[in-house]
mmCIF file of C-alpha atoms in Angstrom:
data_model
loop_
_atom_site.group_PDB
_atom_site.id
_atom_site.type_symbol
_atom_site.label_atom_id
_atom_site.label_comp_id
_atom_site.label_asym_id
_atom_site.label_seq_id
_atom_site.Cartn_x
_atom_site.Cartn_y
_atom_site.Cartn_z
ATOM 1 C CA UNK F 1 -62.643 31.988 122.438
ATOM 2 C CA UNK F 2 -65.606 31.699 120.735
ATOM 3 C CA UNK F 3 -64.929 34.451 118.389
ATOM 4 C CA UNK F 4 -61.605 31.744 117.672
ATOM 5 C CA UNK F 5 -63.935 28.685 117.168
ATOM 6 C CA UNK F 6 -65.991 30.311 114.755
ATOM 7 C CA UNK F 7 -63.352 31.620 112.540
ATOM 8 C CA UNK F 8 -61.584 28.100 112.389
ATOM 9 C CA UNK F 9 -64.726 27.032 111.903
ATOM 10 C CA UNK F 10 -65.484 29.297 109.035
ATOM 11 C CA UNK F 11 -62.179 28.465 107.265
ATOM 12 C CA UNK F 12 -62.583 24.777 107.654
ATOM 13 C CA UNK F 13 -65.997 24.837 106.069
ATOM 14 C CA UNK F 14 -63.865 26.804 103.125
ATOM 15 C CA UNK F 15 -61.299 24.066 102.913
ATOM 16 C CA UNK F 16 -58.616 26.379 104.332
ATOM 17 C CA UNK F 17 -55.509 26.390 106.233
ATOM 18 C CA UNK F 18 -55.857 28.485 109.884
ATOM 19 C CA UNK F 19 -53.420 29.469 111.997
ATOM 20 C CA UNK F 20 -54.422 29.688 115.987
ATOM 21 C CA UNK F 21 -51.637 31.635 117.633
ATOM 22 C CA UNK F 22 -53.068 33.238 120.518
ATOM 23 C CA UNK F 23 -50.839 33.596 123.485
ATOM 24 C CA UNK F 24 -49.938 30.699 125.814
ATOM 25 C CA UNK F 25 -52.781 30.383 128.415
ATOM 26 C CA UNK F 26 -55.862 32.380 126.281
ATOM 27 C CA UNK F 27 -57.307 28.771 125.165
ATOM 28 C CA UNK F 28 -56.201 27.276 122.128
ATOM 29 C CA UNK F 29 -57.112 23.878 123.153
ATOM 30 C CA UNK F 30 -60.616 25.075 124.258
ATOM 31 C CA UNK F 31 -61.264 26.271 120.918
ATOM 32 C CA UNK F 32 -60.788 23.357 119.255
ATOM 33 C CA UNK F 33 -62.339 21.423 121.454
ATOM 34 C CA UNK F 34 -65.161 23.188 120.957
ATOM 35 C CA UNK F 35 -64.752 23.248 117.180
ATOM 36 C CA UNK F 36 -64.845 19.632 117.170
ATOM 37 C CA UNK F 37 -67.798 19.168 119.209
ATOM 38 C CA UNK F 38 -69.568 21.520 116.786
ATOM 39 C CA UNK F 39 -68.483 19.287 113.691
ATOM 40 C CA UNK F 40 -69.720 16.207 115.660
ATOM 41 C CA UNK F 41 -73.282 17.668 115.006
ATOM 42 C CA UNK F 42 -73.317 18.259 111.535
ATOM 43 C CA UNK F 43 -73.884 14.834 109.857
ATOM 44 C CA UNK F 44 -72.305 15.790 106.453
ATOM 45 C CA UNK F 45 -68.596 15.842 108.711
ATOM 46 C CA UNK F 46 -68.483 12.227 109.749
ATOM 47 C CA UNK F 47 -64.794 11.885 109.257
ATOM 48 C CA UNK F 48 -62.807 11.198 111.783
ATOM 49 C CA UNK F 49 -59.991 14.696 112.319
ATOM 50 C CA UNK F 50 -56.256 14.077 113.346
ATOM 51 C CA UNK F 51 -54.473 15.940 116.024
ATOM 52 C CA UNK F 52 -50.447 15.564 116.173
ATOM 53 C CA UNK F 53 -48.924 17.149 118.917
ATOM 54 C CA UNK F 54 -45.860 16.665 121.144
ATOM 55 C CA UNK F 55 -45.456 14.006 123.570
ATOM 56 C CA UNK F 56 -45.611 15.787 126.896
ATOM 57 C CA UNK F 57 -49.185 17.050 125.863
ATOM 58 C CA UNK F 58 -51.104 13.777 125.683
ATOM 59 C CA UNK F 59 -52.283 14.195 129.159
ATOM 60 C CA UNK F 60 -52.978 17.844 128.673
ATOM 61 C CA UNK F 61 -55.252 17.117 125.769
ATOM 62 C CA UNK F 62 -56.846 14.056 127.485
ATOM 63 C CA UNK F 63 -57.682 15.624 130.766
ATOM 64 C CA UNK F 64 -59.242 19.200 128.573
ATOM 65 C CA UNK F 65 -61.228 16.640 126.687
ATOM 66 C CA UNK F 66 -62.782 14.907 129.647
ATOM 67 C CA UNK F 67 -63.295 18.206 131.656
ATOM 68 C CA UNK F 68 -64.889 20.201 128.283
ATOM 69 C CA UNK F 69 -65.732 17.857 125.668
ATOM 70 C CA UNK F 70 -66.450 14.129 127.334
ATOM 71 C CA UNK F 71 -68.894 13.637 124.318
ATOM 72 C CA UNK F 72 -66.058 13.673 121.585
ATOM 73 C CA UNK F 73 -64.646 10.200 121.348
ATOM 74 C CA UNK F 74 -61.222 9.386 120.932
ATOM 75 C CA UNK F 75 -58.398 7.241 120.362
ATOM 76 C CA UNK F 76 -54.961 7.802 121.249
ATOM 77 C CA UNK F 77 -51.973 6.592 118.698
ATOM 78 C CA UNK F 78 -49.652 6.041 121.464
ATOM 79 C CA UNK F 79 -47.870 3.272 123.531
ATOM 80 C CA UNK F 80 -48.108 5.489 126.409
ATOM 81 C CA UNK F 81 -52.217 5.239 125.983
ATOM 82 C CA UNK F 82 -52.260 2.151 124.135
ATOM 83 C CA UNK F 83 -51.174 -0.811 124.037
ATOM 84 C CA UNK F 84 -48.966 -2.565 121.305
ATOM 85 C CA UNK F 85 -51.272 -5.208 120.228
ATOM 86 C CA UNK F 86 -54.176 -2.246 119.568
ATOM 87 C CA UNK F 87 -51.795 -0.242 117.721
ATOM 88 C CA UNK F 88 -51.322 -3.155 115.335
ATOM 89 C CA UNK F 89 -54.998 -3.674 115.013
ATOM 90 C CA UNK F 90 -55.265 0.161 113.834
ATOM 91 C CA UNK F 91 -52.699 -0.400 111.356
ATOM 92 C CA UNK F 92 -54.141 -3.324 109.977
ATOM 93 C CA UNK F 93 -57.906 -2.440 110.037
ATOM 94 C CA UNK F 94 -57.850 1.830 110.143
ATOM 95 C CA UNK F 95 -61.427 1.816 108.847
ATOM 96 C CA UNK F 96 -62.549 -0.281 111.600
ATOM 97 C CA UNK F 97 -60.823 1.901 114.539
ATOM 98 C CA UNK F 98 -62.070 5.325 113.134
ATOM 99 C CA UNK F 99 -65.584 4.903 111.837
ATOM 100 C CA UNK F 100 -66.941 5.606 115.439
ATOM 101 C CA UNK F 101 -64.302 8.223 116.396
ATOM 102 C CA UNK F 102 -64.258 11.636 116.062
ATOM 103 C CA UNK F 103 -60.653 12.509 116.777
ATOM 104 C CA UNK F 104 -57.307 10.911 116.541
ATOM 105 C CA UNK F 105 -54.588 11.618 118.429
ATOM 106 C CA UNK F 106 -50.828 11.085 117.799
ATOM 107 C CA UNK F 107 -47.172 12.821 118.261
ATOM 108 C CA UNK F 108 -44.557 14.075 115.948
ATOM 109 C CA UNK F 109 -42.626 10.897 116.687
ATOM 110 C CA UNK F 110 -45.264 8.476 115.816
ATOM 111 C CA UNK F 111 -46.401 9.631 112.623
ATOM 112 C CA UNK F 112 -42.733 8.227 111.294
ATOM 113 C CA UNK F 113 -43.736 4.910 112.424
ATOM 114 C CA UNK F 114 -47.380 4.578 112.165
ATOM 115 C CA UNK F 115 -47.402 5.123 108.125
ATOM 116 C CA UNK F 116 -50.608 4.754 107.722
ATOM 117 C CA UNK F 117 -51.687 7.877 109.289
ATOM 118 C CA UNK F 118 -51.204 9.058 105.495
ATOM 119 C CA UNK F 119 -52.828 7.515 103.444
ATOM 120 C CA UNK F 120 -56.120 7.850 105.575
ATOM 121 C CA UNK F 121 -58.269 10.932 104.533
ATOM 122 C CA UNK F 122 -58.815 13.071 107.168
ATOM 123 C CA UNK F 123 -61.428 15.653 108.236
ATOM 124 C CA UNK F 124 -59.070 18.028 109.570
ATOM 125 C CA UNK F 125 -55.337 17.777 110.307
ATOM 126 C CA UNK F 126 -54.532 19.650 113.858
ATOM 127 C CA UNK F 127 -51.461 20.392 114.574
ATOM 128 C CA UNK F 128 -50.572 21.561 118.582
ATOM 129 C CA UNK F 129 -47.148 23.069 118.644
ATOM 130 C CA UNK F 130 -47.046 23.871 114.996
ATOM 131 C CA UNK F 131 -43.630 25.331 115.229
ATOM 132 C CA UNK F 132 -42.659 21.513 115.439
ATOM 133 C CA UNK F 133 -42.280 21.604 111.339
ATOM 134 C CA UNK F 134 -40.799 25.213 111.255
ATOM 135 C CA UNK F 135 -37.447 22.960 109.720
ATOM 136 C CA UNK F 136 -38.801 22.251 106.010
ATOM 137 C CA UNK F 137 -35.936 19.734 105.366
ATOM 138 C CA UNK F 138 -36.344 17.442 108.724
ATOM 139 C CA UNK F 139 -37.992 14.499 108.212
ATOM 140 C CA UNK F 140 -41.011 15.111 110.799
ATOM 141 C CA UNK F 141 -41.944 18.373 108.866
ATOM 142 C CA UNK F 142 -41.830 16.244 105.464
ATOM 143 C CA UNK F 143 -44.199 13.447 107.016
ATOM 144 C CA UNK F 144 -46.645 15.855 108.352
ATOM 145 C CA UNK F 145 -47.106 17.624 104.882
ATOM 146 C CA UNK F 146 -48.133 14.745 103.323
ATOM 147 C CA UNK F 147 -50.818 13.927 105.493
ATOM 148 C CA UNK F 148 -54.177 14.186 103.598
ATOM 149 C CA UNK F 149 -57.558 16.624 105.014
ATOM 150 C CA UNK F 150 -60.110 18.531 103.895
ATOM 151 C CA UNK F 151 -58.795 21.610 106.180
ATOM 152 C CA UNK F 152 -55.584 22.079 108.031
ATOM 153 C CA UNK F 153 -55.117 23.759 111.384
ATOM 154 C CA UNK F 154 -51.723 24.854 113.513
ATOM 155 C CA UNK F 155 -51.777 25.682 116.812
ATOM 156 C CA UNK F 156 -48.759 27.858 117.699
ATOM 157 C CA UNK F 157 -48.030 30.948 120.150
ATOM 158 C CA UNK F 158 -44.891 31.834 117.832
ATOM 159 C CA UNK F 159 -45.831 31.327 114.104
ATOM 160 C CA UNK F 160 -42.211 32.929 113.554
ATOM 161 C CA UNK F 161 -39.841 32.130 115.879
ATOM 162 C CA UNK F 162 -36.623 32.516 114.669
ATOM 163 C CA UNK F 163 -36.627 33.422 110.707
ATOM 164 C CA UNK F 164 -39.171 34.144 108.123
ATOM 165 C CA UNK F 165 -38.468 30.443 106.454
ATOM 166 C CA UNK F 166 -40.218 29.471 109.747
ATOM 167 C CA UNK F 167 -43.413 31.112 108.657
ATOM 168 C CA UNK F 168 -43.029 29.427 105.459
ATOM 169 C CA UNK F 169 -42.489 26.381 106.476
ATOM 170 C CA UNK F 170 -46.151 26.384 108.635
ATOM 171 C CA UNK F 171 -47.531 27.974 105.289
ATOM 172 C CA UNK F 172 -46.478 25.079 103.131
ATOM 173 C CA UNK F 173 -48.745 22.903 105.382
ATOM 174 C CA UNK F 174 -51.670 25.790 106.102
ATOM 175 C CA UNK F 175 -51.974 26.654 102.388
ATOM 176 C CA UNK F 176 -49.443 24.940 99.776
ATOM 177 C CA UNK F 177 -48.328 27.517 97.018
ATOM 178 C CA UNK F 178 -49.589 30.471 98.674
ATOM 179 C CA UNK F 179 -45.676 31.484 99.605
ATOM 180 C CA UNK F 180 -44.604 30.237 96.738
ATOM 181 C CA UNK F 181 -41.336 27.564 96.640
ATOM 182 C CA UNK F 182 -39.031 28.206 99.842
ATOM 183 C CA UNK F 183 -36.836 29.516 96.770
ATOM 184 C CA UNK F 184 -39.409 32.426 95.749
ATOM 185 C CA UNK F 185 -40.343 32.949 98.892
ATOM 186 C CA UNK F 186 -36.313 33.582 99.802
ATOM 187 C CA UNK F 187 -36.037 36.103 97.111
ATOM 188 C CA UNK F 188 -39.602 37.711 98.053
ATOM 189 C CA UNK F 189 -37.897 38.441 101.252
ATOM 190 C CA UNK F 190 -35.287 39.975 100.368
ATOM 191 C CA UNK F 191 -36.827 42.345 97.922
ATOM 192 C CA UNK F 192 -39.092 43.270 101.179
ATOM 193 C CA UNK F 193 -36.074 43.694 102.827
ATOM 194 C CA UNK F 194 -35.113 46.382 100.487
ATOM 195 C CA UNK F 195 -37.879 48.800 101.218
ATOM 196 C CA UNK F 196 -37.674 51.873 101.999
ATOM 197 C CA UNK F 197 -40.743 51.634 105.012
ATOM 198 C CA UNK F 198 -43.318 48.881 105.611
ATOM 199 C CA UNK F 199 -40.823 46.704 104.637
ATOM 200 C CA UNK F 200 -43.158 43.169 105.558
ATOM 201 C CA UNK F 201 -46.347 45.311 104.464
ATOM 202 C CA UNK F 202 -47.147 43.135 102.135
ATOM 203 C CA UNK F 203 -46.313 39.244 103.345
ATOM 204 C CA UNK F 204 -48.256 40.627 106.702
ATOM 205 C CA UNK F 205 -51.543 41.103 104.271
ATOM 206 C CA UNK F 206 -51.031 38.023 102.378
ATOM 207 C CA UNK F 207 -51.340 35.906 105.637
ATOM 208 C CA UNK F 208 -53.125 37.944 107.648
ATOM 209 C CA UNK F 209 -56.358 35.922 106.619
ATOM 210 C CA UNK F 210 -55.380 32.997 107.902
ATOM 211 C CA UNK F 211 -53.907 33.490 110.830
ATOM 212 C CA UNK F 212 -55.689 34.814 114.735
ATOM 213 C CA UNK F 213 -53.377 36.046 116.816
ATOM 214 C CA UNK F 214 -54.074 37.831 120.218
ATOM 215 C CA UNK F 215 -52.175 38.676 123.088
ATOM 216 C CA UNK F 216 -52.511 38.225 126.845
ATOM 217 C CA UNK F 217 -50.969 42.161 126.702
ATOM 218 C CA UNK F 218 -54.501 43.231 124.793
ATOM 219 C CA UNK F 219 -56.400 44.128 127.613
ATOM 220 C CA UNK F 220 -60.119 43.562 125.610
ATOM 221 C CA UNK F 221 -58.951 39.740 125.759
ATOM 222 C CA UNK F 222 -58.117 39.611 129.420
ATOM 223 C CA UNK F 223 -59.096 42.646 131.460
ATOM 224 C CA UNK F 224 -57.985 41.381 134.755
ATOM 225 C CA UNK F 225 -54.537 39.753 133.861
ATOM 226 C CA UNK F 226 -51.909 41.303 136.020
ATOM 227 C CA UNK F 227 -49.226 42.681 133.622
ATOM 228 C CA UNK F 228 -45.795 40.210 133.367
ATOM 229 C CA UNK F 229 -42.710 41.261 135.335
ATOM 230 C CA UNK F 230 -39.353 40.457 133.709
ATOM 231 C CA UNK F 231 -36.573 41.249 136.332
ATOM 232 C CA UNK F 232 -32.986 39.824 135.227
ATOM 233 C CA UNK F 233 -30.797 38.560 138.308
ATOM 234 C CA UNK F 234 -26.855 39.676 137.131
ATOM 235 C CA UNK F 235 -24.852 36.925 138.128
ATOM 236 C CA UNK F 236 -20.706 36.833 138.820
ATOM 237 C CA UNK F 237 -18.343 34.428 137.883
ATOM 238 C CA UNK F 238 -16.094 32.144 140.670
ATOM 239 C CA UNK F 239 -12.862 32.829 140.282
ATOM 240 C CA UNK F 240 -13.100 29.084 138.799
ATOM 241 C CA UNK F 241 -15.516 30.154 136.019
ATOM 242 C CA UNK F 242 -13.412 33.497 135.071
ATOM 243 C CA UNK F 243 -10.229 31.466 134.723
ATOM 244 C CA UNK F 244 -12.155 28.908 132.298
ATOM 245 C CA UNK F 245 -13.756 31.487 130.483
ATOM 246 C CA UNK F 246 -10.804 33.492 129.815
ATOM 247 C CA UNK F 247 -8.879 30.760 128.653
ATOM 248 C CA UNK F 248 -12.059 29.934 126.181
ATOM 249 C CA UNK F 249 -11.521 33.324 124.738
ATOM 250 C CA UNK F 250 -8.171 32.942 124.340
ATOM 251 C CA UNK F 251 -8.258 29.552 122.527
ATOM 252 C CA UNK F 252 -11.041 31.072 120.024
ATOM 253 C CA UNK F 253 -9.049 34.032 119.303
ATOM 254 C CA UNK F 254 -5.979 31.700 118.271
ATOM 255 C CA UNK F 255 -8.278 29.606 116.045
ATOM 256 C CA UNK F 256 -10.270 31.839 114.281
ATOM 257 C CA UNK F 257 -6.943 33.127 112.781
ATOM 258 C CA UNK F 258 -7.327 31.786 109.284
ATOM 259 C CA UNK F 259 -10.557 31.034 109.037
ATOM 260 C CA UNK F 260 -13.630 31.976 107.175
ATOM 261 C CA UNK F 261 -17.094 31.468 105.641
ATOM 262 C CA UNK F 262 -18.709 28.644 107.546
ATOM 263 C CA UNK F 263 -15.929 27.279 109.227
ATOM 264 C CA UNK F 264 -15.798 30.648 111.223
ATOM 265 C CA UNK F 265 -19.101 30.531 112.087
ATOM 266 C CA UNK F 266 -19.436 26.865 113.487
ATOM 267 C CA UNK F 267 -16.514 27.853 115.447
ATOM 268 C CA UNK F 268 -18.017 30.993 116.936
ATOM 269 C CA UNK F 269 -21.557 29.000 117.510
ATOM 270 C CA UNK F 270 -19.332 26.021 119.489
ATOM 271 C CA UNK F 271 -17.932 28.226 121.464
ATOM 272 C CA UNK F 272 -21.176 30.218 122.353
ATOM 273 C CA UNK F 273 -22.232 26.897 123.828
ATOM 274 C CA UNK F 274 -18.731 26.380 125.835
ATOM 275 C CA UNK F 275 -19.315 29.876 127.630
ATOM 276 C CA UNK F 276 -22.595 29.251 128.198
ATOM 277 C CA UNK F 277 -21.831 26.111 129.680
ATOM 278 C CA UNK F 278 -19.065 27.354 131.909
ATOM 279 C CA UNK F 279 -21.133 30.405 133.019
ATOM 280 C CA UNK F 280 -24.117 27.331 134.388
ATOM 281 C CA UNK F 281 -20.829 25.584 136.646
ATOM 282 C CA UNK F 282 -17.565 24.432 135.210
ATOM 283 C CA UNK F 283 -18.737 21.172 135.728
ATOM 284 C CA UNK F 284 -21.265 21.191 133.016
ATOM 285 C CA UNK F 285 -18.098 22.277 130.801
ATOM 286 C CA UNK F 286 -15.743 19.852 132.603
ATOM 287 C CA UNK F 287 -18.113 17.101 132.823
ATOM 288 C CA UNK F 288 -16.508 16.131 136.007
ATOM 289 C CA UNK F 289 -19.709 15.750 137.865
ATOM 290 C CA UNK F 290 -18.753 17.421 140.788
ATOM 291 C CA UNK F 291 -20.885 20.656 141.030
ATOM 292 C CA UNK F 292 -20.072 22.028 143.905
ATOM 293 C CA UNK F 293 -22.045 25.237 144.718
ATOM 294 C CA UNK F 294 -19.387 27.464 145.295
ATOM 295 C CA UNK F 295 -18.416 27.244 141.767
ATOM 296 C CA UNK F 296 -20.599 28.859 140.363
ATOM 297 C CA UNK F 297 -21.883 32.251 140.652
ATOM 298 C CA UNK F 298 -24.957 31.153 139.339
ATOM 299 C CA UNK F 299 -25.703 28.492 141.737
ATOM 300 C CA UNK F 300 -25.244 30.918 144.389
ATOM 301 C CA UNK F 301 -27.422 33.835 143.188
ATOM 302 C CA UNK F 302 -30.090 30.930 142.187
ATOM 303 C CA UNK F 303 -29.484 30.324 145.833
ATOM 304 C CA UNK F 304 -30.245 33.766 147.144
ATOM 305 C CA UNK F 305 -33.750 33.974 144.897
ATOM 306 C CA UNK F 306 -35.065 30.807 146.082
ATOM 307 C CA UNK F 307 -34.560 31.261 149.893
ATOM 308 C CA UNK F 308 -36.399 34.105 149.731
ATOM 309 C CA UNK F 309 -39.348 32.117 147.523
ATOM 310 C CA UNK F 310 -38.932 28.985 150.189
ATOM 311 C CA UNK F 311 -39.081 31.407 153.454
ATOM 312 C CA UNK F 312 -42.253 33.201 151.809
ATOM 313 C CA UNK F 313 -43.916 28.795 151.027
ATOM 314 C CA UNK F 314 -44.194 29.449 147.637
ATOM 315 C CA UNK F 315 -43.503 27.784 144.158
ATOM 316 C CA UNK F 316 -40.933 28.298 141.557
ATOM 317 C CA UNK F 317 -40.806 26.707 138.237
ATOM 318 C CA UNK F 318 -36.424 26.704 136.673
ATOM 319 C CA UNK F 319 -36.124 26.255 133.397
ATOM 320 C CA UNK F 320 -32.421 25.168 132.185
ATOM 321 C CA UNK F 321 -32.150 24.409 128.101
ATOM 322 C CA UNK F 322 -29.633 21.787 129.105
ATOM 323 C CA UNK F 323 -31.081 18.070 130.854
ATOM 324 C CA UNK F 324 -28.171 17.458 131.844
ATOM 325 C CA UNK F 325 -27.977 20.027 134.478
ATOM 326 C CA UNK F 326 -31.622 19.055 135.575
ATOM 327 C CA UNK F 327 -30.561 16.763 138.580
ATOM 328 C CA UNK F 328 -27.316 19.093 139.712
ATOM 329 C CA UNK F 329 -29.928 21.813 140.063
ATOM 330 C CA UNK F 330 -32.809 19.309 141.770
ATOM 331 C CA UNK F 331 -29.974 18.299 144.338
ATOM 332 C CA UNK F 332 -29.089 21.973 144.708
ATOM 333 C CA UNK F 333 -32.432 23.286 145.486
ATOM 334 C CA UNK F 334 -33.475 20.301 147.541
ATOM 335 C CA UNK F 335 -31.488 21.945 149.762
ATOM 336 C CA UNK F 336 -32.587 25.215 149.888
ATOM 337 C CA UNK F 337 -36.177 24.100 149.911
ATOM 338 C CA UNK F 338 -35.459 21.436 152.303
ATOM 339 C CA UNK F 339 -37.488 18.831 150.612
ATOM 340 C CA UNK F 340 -37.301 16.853 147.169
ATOM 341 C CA UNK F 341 -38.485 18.929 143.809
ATOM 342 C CA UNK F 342 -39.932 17.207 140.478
ATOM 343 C CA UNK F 343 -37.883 16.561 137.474
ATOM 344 C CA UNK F 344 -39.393 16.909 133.836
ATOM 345 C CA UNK F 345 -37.213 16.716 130.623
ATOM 346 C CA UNK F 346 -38.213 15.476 127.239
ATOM 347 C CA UNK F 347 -36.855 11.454 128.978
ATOM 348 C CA UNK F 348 -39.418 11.319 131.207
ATOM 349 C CA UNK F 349 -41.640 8.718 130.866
ATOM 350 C CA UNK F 350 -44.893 10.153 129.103
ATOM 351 C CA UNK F 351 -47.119 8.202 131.712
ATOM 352 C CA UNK F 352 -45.068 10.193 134.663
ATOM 353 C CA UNK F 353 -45.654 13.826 133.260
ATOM 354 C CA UNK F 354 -49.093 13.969 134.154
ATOM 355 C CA UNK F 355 -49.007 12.753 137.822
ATOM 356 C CA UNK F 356 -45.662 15.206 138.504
ATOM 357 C CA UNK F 357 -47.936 18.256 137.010
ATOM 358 C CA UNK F 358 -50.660 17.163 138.897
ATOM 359 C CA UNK F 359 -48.734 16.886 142.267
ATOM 360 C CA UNK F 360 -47.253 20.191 140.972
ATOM 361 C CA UNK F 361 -50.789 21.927 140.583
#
């Protein structure tokens, strides 16, 4: 970590863009916590920095600041954190609200409705969550990139998560024109692609100075880390769920007769989500809003695991990637646990996250 702070520190002194994207739980926030109460000493950096990070990490950031850096002062761009009538006072009078602060906090979200956020020059730009503006074309990634600083940071634990434009995208914010336009870059690509060994050789050198990645795998970062253990739990379908899903099949068979190009490929993706929703319970796919146990072969294996977790008093943390089936699961597992679990999707209430982590921890 403090090998981290000193390189972001190093760049930022240069006036360029850094990438953080150490693994989840090796301290980004730490680090820049620490980079900013470094900054607060040197009187030539007296402007106040920005940080713009998702909703559900407000608390997380304000609780790391009290517990590592309670001399950094700070105002939160927020409703959750402040109150309406303040906000419009910071609109009106930005001057006034940031001459005695050192950092600024806001989310994605806000920075479309708080427009002044860009036209004040900041001392650095922080983004938490980076991959946030991985979508060049959405209009949070556009309002973020025209944000003014004197240095740029992004926090992320996957700089590419799904395609190279992703990478570009971040870059285009890091360090404008180094990548070229998303149209050179495109091409650049796919002449890399084209090689005959160490194909991304040469894009992996050209950013490989700005960004710091490490890994909680590397065992000179974090000797006494017990290694990760992946173990997938095969699930089978009710005889409700097979019945569904072979008539899905059948259906997309008939109507990608015909079609090509795009077409075919929306078709194939809508249907990717039907399976997947019939393999969760058929009334996810149904939307009858039944969910009865039984019907679902996941529910029942999901079942099996956590008994086994409540008989031995411990936790478990289940992820789904649709809200919707957040409360069928919660009544499901209430159950098994015997005893109320704690719900958090991107609608709850920013004020709630913190206390249901808390009660969590």
């Amino acid at each position: 970590q403090v090998t981290g702070r000193n390189w972001l520190r190093f760049l930022a002194n240069l006036g360029l863009g850094a990438c953080l994207a150490d693994d989840m739980g090796l301290g980004k926030t730490v680090q820049v916590l620490s980079l900013l109460s470094a900054m607060k000493g040197n009187r030539s950096a007296e402007t106040a920095s920005l940080l713009v990070l998702p909703a559900s990490l407000l608390g997380n950031w304000k609780a790391e600041m009290k517990r590592f850096a309670p001399t950094l002062t700070a105002c939160f761009i927020h409703p959750s954190e402040t109150d309406p009538a303040s906000l419009a006072a910071m609109a009106k009078r930005p001057d006034k609200t940031l001459e005695t602060i050192d950092l600024a906090l806001t989310t994605y979200g806000m920075l479309l409705r708080q427009t002044w956020l860009r036209d004040v020059n900041w001392r650095l730009v922080i983004l938490d969550e980076a991959q946030a503006i991985k979508n060049p074309s959405a209009r949070q990634t556009r309002s973020v990139k025209q944000l003014k600083a004197d240095a740029r940071i992004a926090l992320t634990g996957t700089p590419v998560e799904n395609r190279l434009s992703d990478l570009w995208s971040l870059f285009d914010f890091l360090c404008p024109g180094l990548l070229g336009s998303a149209a050179k870059f495109k091409k650049f690509v796919k002449d890399l692609e084209d090689r005959g060994h160490d194909r991304y050789a040469p894009l992996r050198n050209l950013v490989q100075p700005y960004v710091l990645r490490r890994l909680k795998t590397d065992k000179r970062i974090i000797a006494d880390l017990p290694d990760k253990t992946e173990m997938k739990a095969f699930c089978g379908l009710s005889k409700k769920q097979a019945a569904l899903y072979a008539r899905s099949v059948a259906e997309l068979a008939k109507a990608l007769e015909g079609l090509d190009g795009m077409k075919r490929r929306g078709l194939v993706l809508a249907y990717l989500m039907r399976f997947k929703q019939i393999c969760n319970h058929p009334s996810q796919f149904s939307g009858d809003g039944g969910y009865e146990p039984a019907d679902s072969g996941k529910f029942d294996r999901l079942r099996e695991i956590c008994e086994e977790i409540a008989s031995r008093q411990e936790k478990a943390l289940v992820f789904t990637q649709f809200r919707e089936l957040t409360d069928p699961i919660a009544a499901f597992l209430g159950g098994v646990f015997g005893r109320e679990g704690l719900v958090l999707h991107g609608g709850t209430a920013v004020k709630r996250r913190r206390a249901l982590i808390d009660a969590f921890q």
